[in-house]
Amino acid sequence: MYKIMLFDRNGVGFCSGVASFFTEDLESFEKHWLDLEDDEDTKERYLKSKAGEIVTDYYSDDPSLNIVQQDPNCQILAEKKFVYHQKEWMLYNSYNCGSQYYADEVEIDLRHIKHQEQNFLIGKYKLTGVYTKDFFAADAYTVCNIWGNPVLIQTTSEETRDACRGRNIVMDKAVFRNEKIETYCWVTVGIYDSPEEMNLAELTDIPDELMERLMFDIPGEAG
């Protein structure tokens, strides 16, 4: 499995860092990431690292921050799937400003892995029929905008966008039935000294805090 370390777009202006993403298939990751990433210098750094150079996407040349890192001996220690219907939840941006989200169906896959001797909890998710509460109007809804790291695929339609444009008020949730957001790679949810710190076998529901960390790339820094 590959670990991809990139500058974290979710950080506030006065505090920066890197975010770790994981993929079993580097070519599949590239297909989506190169299309969504809009910084050509970042793309160039990534390709140099993929070719074998030690290159970081940060202000340090520390080899531990090398963009593309492969561990052929990566272990999957545990995994679990969760499916929710008619789900409502809150997400908060980096300034702790919250927004309410809804989805007809939420699919979440969690894994504990051991990559380069570190224990990671990583996750993927797919949201179907997803929308958010309108910030300015009570009991109205709008499409989700993605503000964080470019690791999400969004399926939307011009018809839905038009319905939410300008000062239009959308009261009918059925408008969003075909809206989708899903990850194309694994997102880091936590780093642990041991997998027992978050026992997936005993987890019957996903805590709010874990949900927020998993889906932080939707609101991002200021969304």
Tab-separated table of C-alpha atoms in Angstrom:
chain	number	residue	atom	x	y	z
A	1	MET	CA	0.000	0.000	0.000
A	2	TYR	CA	1.124	3.561	-0.725
A	3	LYS	CA	1.035	6.517	1.642
A	4	ILE	CA	0.719	9.906	-0.082
A	5	MET	CA	1.780	12.907	2.028
A	6	LEU	CA	0.553	16.263	0.727
A	7	PHE	CA	0.238	19.796	2.069
A	8	ASP	CA	-2.942	19.892	4.137
A	9	ARG	CA	-5.417	22.415	2.728
A	10	ASN	CA	-7.594	22.092	5.805
A	11	GLY	CA	-5.139	23.962	8.016
A	12	VAL	CA	-5.675	27.571	9.079
A	13	GLY	CA	-3.395	30.270	7.663
A	14	PHE	CA	-1.179	30.558	10.747
A	15	CYS	CA	-0.668	26.815	11.190
A	16	SER	CA	0.221	24.378	8.413
A	17	GLY	CA	1.057	20.707	8.048
A	18	VAL	CA	0.729	17.677	5.809
A	19	ALA	CA	-2.096	15.177	5.393
A	20	SER	CA	-1.616	11.459	4.729
A	21	PHE	CA	-3.738	9.510	2.254
A	22	PHE	CA	-3.502	5.841	1.325
A	23	THR	CA	-4.140	3.819	-1.808
A	24	GLU	CA	-3.570	0.269	-3.007
A	25	ASP	CA	-3.460	1.463	-6.615
A	26	LEU	CA	-1.240	4.450	-7.355
A	27	GLU	CA	-2.414	4.746	-10.966
A	28	SER	CA	-6.038	4.925	-9.857
A	29	PHE	CA	-5.139	7.602	-7.295
A	30	GLU	CA	-3.321	9.633	-9.965
A	31	LYS	CA	-6.206	9.430	-12.411
A	32	HIS	CA	-8.411	11.398	-10.035
A	33	TRP	CA	-5.874	13.483	-8.108
A	34	LEU	CA	-4.057	14.917	-11.126
A	35	ASP	CA	-7.407	15.985	-12.545
A	36	LEU	CA	-8.542	17.677	-9.313
A	37	GLU	CA	-5.243	19.206	-8.147
A	38	ASP	CA	-4.880	22.720	-9.575
A	39	ASP	CA	-1.299	23.472	-8.524
A	40	GLU	CA	1.208	22.487	-11.221
A	41	ASP	CA	4.191	22.721	-8.856
A	42	THR	CA	2.526	20.240	-6.494
A	43	LYS	CA	1.929	17.860	-9.383
A	44	GLU	CA	5.580	18.143	-10.420
A	45	ARG	CA	6.770	17.398	-6.883
A	46	TYR	CA	4.493	14.381	-6.704
A	47	LEU	CA	5.781	12.944	-9.990
A	48	LYS	CA	9.413	13.423	-8.914
A	49	SER	CA	8.716	11.597	-5.669
A	50	LYS	CA	6.923	8.813	-7.520
A	51	ALA	CA	10.019	8.460	-9.743
A	52	GLY	CA	12.212	7.838	-6.687
A	53	GLU	CA	13.415	11.260	-5.523
A	54	ILE	CA	12.948	12.354	-1.912
A	55	VAL	CA	10.586	15.281	-2.398
A	56	THR	CA	8.186	16.816	0.116
A	57	ASP	CA	5.108	18.991	-0.288
A	58	TYR	CA	6.048	21.070	2.742
A	59	TYR	CA	8.603	23.613	3.956
A	60	SER	CA	10.932	20.856	5.167
A	61	ASP	CA	13.029	18.320	3.262
A	62	ASP	CA	12.650	15.735	6.050
A	63	PRO	CA	12.634	12.291	4.296
A	64	SER	CA	9.784	11.177	6.567
A	65	LEU	CA	7.590	13.674	4.668
A	66	ASN	CA	8.439	12.245	1.249
A	67	ILE	CA	5.286	12.484	-0.870
A	68	VAL	CA	5.049	8.904	-2.191
A	69	GLN	CA	5.927	6.160	0.284
A	70	GLN	CA	5.336	2.481	-0.388
A	71	ASP	CA	5.219	-0.309	2.182
A	72	PRO	CA	4.900	-3.679	0.402
A	73	ASN	CA	4.522	-5.296	3.843
A	74	CYS	CA	1.625	-3.100	4.961
A	75	GLN	CA	-0.780	-5.079	7.151
A	76	ILE	CA	-4.565	-4.785	7.394
A	77	LEU	CA	-5.176	-5.409	11.097
A	78	ALA	CA	-8.958	-4.962	11.166
A	79	GLU	CA	-11.754	-3.563	9.016
A	80	LYS	CA	-15.432	-2.758	9.347
A	81	LYS	CA	-18.243	-1.352	7.221
A	82	PHE	CA	-21.105	0.906	8.328
A	83	VAL	CA	-24.233	1.807	6.363
A	84	TYR	CA	-26.697	4.498	7.449
A	85	HIS	CA	-30.003	5.571	5.918
A	86	GLN	CA	-31.565	9.030	6.256
A	87	LYS	CA	-28.488	10.203	8.142
A	88	GLU	CA	-28.070	13.671	9.656
A	89	TRP	CA	-24.780	14.919	11.081
A	90	MET	CA	-22.708	18.040	11.739
A	91	LEU	CA	-19.340	18.959	10.240
A	92	TYR	CA	-17.127	21.792	11.448
A	93	ASN	CA	-14.494	23.748	9.549
A	94	SER	CA	-11.111	24.779	10.961
A	95	TYR	CA	-12.699	27.776	12.712
A	96	ASN	CA	-15.261	25.540	14.445
A	97	CYS	CA	-18.126	26.890	12.355
A	98	GLY	CA	-20.619	24.056	11.895
A	99	SER	CA	-23.020	23.056	9.142
A	100	GLN	CA	-25.636	20.330	9.114
A	101	TYR	CA	-25.491	17.637	6.441
A	102	TYR	CA	-28.001	15.047	5.291
A	103	ALA	CA	-27.816	11.965	3.064
A	104	ASP	CA	-30.245	9.313	1.951
A	105	GLU	CA	-27.456	6.751	2.339
A	106	VAL	CA	-23.995	6.847	3.915
A	107	GLU	CA	-21.496	4.026	3.364
A	108	ILE	CA	-18.310	4.075	5.432
A	109	ASP	CA	-15.386	1.633	5.393
A	110	LEU	CA	-12.828	1.775	8.193
A	111	ARG	CA	-9.510	-0.041	8.419
A	112	HIS	CA	-6.744	-0.366	10.933
A	113	ILE	CA	-3.462	-0.774	9.070
A	114	LYS	CA	0.186	-0.995	10.032
A	115	HIS	CA	2.215	0.998	7.508
A	116	GLN	CA	5.953	1.474	8.024
A	117	GLU	CA	5.541	0.357	11.662
A	118	GLN	CA	2.851	2.979	12.386
A	119	ASN	CA	-0.757	2.132	13.263
A	120	PHE	CA	-3.288	4.133	11.241
A	121	LEU	CA	-7.060	4.210	11.272
A	122	ILE	CA	-8.113	5.051	7.726
A	123	GLY	CA	-11.502	5.408	6.079
A	124	LYS	CA	-13.428	5.707	2.839
A	125	TYR	CA	-16.989	6.922	2.403
A	126	LYS	CA	-19.756	7.365	-0.154
A	127	LEU	CA	-22.674	9.749	0.368
A	128	THR	CA	-25.753	9.352	-1.826
A	129	GLY	CA	-28.572	11.873	-1.941
A	130	VAL	CA	-26.373	14.302	-0.004
A	131	TYR	CA	-27.157	17.951	0.726
A	132	THR	CA	-26.653	20.543	3.442
A	133	LYS	CA	-28.784	23.015	5.340
A	134	ASP	CA	-28.873	26.457	3.784
A	135	PHE	CA	-26.830	28.858	5.909
A	136	PHE	CA	-29.119	31.858	5.409
A	137	ALA	CA	-32.640	30.421	5.328
A	138	ALA	CA	-34.403	28.262	7.902
A	139	ASP	CA	-35.794	24.940	6.689
A	140	ALA	CA	-34.114	25.309	3.305
A	141	TYR	CA	-31.367	23.201	1.715
A	142	THR	CA	-28.590	23.491	-0.833
A	143	VAL	CA	-25.884	21.489	-2.605
A	144	CYS	CA	-22.674	20.609	-0.789
A	145	ASN	CA	-19.541	22.465	-1.794
A	146	ILE	CA	-16.151	20.828	-1.208
A	147	TRP	CA	-13.496	23.099	0.298
A	148	GLY	CA	-10.772	20.758	1.565
A	149	ASN	CA	-8.138	18.483	0.072
A	150	PRO	CA	-8.877	17.280	-3.496
A	151	VAL	CA	-9.572	13.655	-2.565
A	152	LEU	CA	-13.316	13.607	-3.210
A	153	ILE	CA	-15.362	12.915	-6.333
A	154	GLN	CA	-18.611	14.845	-6.527
A	155	THR	CA	-21.461	13.868	-8.811
A	156	THR	CA	-23.910	16.696	-9.332
A	157	SER	CA	-26.166	18.033	-12.063
A	158	GLU	CA	-26.712	21.447	-13.551
A	159	GLU	CA	-30.405	20.993	-12.840
A	160	THR	CA	-29.706	20.703	-9.133
A	161	ARG	CA	-27.206	23.553	-9.184
A	162	ASP	CA	-29.713	25.754	-10.983
A	163	ALA	CA	-32.351	24.953	-8.388
A	164	CYS	CA	-30.015	26.273	-5.665
A	165	ARG	CA	-28.568	29.255	-7.538
A	166	GLY	CA	-28.638	32.778	-6.169
A	167	ARG	CA	-31.372	33.435	-3.641
A	168	ASN	CA	-33.454	30.440	-4.646
A	169	ILE	CA	-34.895	28.564	-1.670
A	170	VAL	CA	-35.058	24.772	-1.952
A	171	MET	CA	-37.554	23.118	0.376
A	172	ASP	CA	-37.877	19.773	-1.416
A	173	LYS	CA	-35.168	17.328	-0.337
A	174	ALA	CA	-35.971	15.059	-3.299
A	175	VAL	CA	-34.108	17.574	-5.518
A	176	PHE	CA	-30.843	16.136	-4.162
A	177	ARG	CA	-31.572	12.415	-4.610
A	178	ASN	CA	-28.836	11.970	-7.263
A	179	GLU	CA	-26.164	14.064	-5.526
A	180	LYS	CA	-23.096	12.013	-4.556
A	181	ILE	CA	-19.780	12.582	-2.809
A	182	GLU	CA	-17.215	9.819	-2.367
A	183	THR	CA	-13.533	9.375	-1.610
A	184	TYR	CA	-11.254	7.823	-4.200
A	185	CYS	CA	-8.555	6.994	-1.648
A	186	TRP	CA	-8.276	6.222	2.058
A	187	VAL	CA	-8.329	9.219	4.403
A	188	THR	CA	-6.350	9.175	7.644
A	189	VAL	CA	-8.680	9.314	10.629
A	190	GLY	CA	-6.164	8.673	13.407
A	191	ILE	CA	-2.659	7.470	14.320
A	192	TYR	CA	-2.397	5.182	17.335
A	193	ASP	CA	0.267	3.540	19.425
A	194	SER	CA	-1.756	0.322	19.104
A	195	PRO	CA	-4.962	-0.717	17.257
A	196	GLU	CA	-6.606	-1.468	20.606
A	197	GLU	CA	-6.938	2.274	21.226
A	198	MET	CA	-9.813	2.179	18.705
A	199	ASN	CA	-11.172	-1.372	18.654
A	200	LEU	CA	-13.116	-1.762	15.411
A	201	ALA	CA	-14.595	-5.093	16.490
A	202	GLU	CA	-16.358	-3.384	19.400
A	203	LEU	CA	-17.425	-0.305	17.436
A	204	THR	CA	-21.192	-0.503	16.803
A	205	ASP	CA	-21.651	3.114	15.716
A	206	ILE	CA	-19.343	5.860	14.489
A	207	PRO	CA	-18.818	8.604	17.103
A	208	ASP	CA	-19.454	12.191	16.021
A	209	GLU	CA	-15.795	13.127	16.497
A	210	LEU	CA	-14.646	10.303	14.224
A	211	MET	CA	-17.237	11.271	11.594
A	212	GLU	CA	-15.957	14.838	11.642
A	213	ARG	CA	-12.331	13.763	11.172
A	214	LEU	CA	-13.252	11.365	8.377
A	215	MET	CA	-15.230	13.957	6.410
A	216	PHE	CA	-13.173	17.053	7.220
A	217	ASP	CA	-12.345	17.505	3.536
A	218	ILE	CA	-15.927	18.556	2.806
A	219	PRO	CA	-15.943	21.812	4.869
A	220	GLY	CA	-12.154	22.149	4.865
A	221	GLU	CA	-10.620	25.272	6.353
A	222	ALA	CA	-13.471	27.730	5.918
A	223	GLY	CA	-16.370	26.018	4.114
